[in-house]
CSV table of C-alpha atoms in Angstrom, one decimal:
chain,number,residue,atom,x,y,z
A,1,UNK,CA,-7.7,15.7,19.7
A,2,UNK,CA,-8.7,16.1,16.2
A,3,UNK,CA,-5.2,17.0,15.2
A,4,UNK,CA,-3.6,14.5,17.3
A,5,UNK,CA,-6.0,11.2,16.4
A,6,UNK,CA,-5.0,11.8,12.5
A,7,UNK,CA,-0.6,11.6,13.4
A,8,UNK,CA,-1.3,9.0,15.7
A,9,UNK,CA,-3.3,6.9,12.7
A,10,UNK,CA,-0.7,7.6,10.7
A,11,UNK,CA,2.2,6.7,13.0
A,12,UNK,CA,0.4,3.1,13.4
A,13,UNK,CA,-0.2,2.5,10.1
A,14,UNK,CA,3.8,3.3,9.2
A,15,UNK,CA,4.7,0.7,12.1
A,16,UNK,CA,2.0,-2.0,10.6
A,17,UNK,CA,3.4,-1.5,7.4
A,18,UNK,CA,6.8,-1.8,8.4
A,19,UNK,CA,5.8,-5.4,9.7
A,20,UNK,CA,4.6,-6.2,6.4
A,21,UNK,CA,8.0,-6.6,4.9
A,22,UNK,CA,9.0,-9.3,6.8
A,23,UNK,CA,5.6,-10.5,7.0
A,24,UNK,CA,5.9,-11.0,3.3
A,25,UNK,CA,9.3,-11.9,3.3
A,26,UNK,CA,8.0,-14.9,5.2
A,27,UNK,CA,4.8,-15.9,3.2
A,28,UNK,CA,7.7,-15.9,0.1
A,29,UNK,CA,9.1,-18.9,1.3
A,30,UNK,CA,7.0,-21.5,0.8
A,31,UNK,CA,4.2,-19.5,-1.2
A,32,UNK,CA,3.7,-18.0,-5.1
A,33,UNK,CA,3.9,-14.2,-4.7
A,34,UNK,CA,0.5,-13.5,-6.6
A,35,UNK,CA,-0.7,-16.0,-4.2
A,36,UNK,CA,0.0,-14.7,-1.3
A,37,UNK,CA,-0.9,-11.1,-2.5
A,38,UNK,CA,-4.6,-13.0,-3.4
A,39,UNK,CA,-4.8,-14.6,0.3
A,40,UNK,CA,-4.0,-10.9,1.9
A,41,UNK,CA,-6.7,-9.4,-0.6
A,42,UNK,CA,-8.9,-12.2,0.3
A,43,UNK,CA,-8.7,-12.3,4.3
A,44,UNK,CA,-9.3,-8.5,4.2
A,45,UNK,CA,-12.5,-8.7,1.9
A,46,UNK,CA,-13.7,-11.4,4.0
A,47,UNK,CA,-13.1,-9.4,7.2
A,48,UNK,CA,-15.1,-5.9,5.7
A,49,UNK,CA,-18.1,-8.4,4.3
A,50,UNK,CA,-17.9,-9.6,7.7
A,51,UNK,CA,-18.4,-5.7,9.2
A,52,UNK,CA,-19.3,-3.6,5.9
A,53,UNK,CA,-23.3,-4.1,6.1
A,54,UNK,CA,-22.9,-1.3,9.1
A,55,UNK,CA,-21.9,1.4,7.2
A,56,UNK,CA,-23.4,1.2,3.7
A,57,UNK,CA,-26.3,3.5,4.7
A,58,UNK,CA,-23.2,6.3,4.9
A,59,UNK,CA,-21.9,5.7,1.3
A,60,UNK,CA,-23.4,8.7,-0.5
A,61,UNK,CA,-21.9,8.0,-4.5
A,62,UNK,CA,-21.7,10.4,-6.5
A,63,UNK,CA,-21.8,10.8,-10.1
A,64,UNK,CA,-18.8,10.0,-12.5
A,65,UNK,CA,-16.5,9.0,-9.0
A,66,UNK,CA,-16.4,5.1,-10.1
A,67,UNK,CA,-13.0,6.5,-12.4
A,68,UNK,CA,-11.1,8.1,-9.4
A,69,UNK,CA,-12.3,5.0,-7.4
A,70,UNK,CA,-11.2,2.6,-9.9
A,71,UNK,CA,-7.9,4.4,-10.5
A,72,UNK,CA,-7.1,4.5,-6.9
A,73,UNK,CA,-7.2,1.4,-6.6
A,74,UNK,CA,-5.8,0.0,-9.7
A,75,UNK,CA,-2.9,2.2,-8.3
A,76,UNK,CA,-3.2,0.4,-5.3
A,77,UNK,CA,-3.1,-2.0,-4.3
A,78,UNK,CA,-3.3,-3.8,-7.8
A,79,UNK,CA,0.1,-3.0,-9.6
A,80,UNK,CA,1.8,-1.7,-6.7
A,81,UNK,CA,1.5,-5.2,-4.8
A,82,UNK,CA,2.9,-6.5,-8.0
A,83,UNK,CA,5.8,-4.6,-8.2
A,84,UNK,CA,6.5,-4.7,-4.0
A,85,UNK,CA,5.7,-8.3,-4.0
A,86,UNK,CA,8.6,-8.9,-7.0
A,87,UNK,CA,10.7,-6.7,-5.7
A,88,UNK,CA,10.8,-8.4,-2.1
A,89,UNK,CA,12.2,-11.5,-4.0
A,90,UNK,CA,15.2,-10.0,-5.5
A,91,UNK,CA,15.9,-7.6,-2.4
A,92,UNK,CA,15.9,-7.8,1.3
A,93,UNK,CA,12.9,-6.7,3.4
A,94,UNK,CA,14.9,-3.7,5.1
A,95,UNK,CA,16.1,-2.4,1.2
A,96,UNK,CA,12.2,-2.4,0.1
A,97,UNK,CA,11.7,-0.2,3.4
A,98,UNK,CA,14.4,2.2,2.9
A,99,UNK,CA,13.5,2.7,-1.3
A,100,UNK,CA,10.1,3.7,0.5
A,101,UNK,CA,11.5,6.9,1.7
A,102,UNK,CA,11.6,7.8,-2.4
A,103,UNK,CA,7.5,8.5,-2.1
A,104,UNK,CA,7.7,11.7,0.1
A,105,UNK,CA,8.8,13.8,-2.7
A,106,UNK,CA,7.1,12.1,-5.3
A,107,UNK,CA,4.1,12.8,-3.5
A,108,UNK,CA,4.8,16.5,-3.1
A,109,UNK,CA,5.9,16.7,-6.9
A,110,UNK,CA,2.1,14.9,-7.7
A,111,UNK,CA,0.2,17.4,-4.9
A,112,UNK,CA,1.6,20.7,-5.8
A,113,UNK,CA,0.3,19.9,-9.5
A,114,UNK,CA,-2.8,17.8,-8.9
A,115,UNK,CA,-3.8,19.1,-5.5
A,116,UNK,CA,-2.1,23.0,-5.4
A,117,UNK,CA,-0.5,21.8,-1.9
A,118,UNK,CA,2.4,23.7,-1.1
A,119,UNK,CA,5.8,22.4,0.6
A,120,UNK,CA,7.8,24.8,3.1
A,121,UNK,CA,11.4,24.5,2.4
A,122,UNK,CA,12.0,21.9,5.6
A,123,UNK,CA,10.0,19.5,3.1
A,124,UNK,CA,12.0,19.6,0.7
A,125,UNK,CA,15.0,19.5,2.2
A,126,UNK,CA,14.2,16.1,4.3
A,127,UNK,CA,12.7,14.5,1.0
A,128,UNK,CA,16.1,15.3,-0.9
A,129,UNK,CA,18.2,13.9,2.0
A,130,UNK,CA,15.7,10.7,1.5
A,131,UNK,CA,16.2,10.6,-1.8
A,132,UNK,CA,19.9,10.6,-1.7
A,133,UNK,CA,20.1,7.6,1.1
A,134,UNK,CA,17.7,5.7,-1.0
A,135,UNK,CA,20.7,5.8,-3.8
A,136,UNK,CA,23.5,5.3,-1.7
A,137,UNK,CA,21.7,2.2,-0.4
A,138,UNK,CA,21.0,0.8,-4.0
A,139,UNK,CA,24.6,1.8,-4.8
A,140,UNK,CA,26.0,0.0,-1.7
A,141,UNK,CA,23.8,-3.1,-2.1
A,142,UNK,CA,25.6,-6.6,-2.9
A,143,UNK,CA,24.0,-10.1,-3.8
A,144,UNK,CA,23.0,-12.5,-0.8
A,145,UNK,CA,21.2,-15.4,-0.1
A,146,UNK,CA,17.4,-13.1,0.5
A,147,UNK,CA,18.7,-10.2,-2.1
A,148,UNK,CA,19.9,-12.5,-5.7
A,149,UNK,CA,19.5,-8.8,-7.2
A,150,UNK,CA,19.1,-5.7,-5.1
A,151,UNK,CA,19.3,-3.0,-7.7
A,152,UNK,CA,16.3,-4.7,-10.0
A,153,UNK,CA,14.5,-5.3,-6.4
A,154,UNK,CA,15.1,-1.9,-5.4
A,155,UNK,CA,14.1,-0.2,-9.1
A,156,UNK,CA,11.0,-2.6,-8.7
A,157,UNK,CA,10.0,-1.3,-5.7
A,158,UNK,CA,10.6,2.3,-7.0
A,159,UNK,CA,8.3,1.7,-9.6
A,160,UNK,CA,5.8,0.7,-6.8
A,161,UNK,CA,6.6,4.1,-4.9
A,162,UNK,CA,4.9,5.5,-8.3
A,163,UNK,CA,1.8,3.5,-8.3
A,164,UNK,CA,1.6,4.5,-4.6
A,165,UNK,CA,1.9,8.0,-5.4
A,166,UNK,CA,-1.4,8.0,-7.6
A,167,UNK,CA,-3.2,6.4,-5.3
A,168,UNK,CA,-1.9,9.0,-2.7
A,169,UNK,CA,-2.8,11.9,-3.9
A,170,UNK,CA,-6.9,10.5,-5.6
A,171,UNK,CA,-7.4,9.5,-2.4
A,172,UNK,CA,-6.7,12.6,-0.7
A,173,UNK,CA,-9.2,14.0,-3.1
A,174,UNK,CA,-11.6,11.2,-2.5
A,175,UNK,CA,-11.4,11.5,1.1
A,176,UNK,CA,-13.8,14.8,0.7
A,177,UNK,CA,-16.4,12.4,0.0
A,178,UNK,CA,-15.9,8.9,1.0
A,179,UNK,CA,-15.6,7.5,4.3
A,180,UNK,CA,-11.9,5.8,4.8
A,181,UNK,CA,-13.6,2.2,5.4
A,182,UNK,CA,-15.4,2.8,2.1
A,183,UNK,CA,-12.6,3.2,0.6
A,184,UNK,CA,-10.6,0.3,2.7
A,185,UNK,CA,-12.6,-1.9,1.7
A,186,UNK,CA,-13.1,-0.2,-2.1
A,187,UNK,CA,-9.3,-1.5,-2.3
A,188,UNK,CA,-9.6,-5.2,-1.0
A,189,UNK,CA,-12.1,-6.2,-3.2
A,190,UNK,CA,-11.0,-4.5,-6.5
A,191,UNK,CA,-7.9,-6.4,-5.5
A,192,UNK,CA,-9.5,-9.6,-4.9
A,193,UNK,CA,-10.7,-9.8,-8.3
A,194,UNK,CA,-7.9,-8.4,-10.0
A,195,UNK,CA,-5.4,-10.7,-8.6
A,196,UNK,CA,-7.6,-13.6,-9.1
A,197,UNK,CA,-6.9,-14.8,-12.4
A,198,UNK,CA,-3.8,-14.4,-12.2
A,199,UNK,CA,-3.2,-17.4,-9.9
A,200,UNK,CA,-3.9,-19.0,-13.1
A,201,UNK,CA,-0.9,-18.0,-15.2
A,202,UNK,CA,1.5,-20.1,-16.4
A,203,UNK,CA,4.5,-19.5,-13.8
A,204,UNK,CA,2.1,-19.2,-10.7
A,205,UNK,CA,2.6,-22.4,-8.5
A,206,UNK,CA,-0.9,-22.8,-6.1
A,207,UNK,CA,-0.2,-24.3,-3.0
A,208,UNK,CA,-0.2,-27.8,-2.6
A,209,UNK,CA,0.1,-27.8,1.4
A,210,UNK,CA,-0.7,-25.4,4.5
A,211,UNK,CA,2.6,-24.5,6.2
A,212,UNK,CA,1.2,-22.8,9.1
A,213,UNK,CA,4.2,-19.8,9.7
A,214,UNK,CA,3.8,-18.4,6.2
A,215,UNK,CA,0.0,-19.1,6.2
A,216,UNK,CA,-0.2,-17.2,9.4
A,217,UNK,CA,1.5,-14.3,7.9
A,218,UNK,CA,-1.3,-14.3,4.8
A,219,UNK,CA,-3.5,-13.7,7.7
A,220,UNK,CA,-1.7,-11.4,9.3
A,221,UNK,CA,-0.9,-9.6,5.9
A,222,UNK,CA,-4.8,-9.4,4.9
A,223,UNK,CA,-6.4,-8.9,8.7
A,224,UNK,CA,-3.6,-6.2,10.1
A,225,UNK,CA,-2.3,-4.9,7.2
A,226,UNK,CA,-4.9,-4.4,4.6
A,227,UNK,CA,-7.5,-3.5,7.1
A,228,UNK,CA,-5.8,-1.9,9.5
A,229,UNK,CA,-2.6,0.1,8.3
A,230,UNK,CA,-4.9,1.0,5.2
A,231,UNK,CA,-7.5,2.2,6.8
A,232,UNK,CA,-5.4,4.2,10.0
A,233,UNK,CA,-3.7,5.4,7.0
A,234,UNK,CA,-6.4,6.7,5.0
A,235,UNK,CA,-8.2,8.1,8.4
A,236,UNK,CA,-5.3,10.5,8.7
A,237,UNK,CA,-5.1,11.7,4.9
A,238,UNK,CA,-9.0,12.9,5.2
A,239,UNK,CA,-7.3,15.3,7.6
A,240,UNK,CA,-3.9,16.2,6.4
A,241,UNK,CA,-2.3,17.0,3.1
A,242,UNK,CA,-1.3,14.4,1.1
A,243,UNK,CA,2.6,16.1,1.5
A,244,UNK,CA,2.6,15.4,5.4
A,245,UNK,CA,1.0,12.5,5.2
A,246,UNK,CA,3.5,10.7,2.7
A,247,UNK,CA,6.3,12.3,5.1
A,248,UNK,CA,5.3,9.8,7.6
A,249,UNK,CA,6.8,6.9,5.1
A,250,UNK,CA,10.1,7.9,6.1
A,251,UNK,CA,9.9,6.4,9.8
């Protein structure tokens, strides 16, 4: 059971994470991108204040770790939900998915230098074969009606693979540690108040109604997703290598 329970955390989180494309491709329709990324940030800090007094007797901080823990999540989900949240409005929900199956070998690339993992051949091999569907779909990809621009949607998003990566590959180290709620919940609010001010900007439009679908899929986005993909997800990389974990991306 303790090698099964970490692959079956990881195979949930992949298929909650796979609803959160079109969960956000819904929220986009009537609501600001950094506003809906706030909401998700928001419901999920409002769900771990709600649970998180249970476990801070097991947080057990050590010195100089506030960098790694700040980096992981500036990594994500700070810039990489800016990126992913751009890119879903210039590319379809399925694209974003498929550009995802760039991370595996830019994870391995990151562990075999950060982490000394090593990569049997088979790795390799399926990462390459991602790699090259991931261009063939970017070179394939037209202009519609939910993709105005599929290649700068698609480069977006690859650019949110790399934030991804980082976060990846500290977290594998901070998983030693750190509990994977502590650092669950590490990520919401660090992204609460990063995203903040930035409903502020100039080209962010607040919401001046509640439209219930896309409101529901905030909810869904910050409750489901944040909480529980993230923190299936980084249940399973306390207890396998950051290379097998990231291979799970792919489905």
């Amino acid at each position: 059971m303790k090698k099964i329970l970490p692959q079956l955390a990881l195979v949930g989180a992949m298929f909650l994470w796979a609803s959160s494309f079109i969960a956000l491709k819904i929220a986009f329709r009537v609501y600001d991108p950094m506003f809906v990324i706030f909401g998700r940030m928001f419901v999920a800090s409002l769900c771990l204040l709600a649970i998180g007094f249970r476990f801070r007797r097991s947080v057990h901080y050590q010195k100089g770790d506030y960098k790694l823990i700040l980096f992981m999540a500036f990594c994500e989900p700070c810039l990489y939900f800016v990126f992913e949240a751009q890119a879903i409005v210039y590319t379809t929900a399925a694209q974003a998915g498929m550009v995802t199956a760039i991370l595996p070998i830019l994870v391995m690339l990151a562990a075999s230098m950060v982490l000394k993992e090593k990569t049997g051949i088979q790795g390799w091999i399926g990462a390459v074969a991602a790699v090259g569907g991931v261009c063939w779909l970017t070179l394939e990809s037209t202009p519609s009606e939910n993709a105005p621009n599929p290649m700068l949607g698609n480069f977006l998003e690859f650019l949110a693979m790399v934030c991804a990566t980082g976060y990846m590959v500290t977290l594998r180290y901070l998983t030693v540690r750190y509990s994977p709620f502590f650092l669950t919940a590490i990520q919401a609010l660090v992204g609460c108040v990063f995203y903040f001010p930035l409903l502020f900007l100039p080209g962010t439009e607040l919401p001046d109604h509640f439209n219930v679908q896309s409101g529901f899929a905030i909810i869904y986005l910050g409750a489901a997703i944040t909480l529980g993909a993230y923190g299936l997800y980084n249940y399973g990389l306390k207890y396998v290598s950051a290379s097998r974990s990231a291979m799970y991306v792919n489905l």
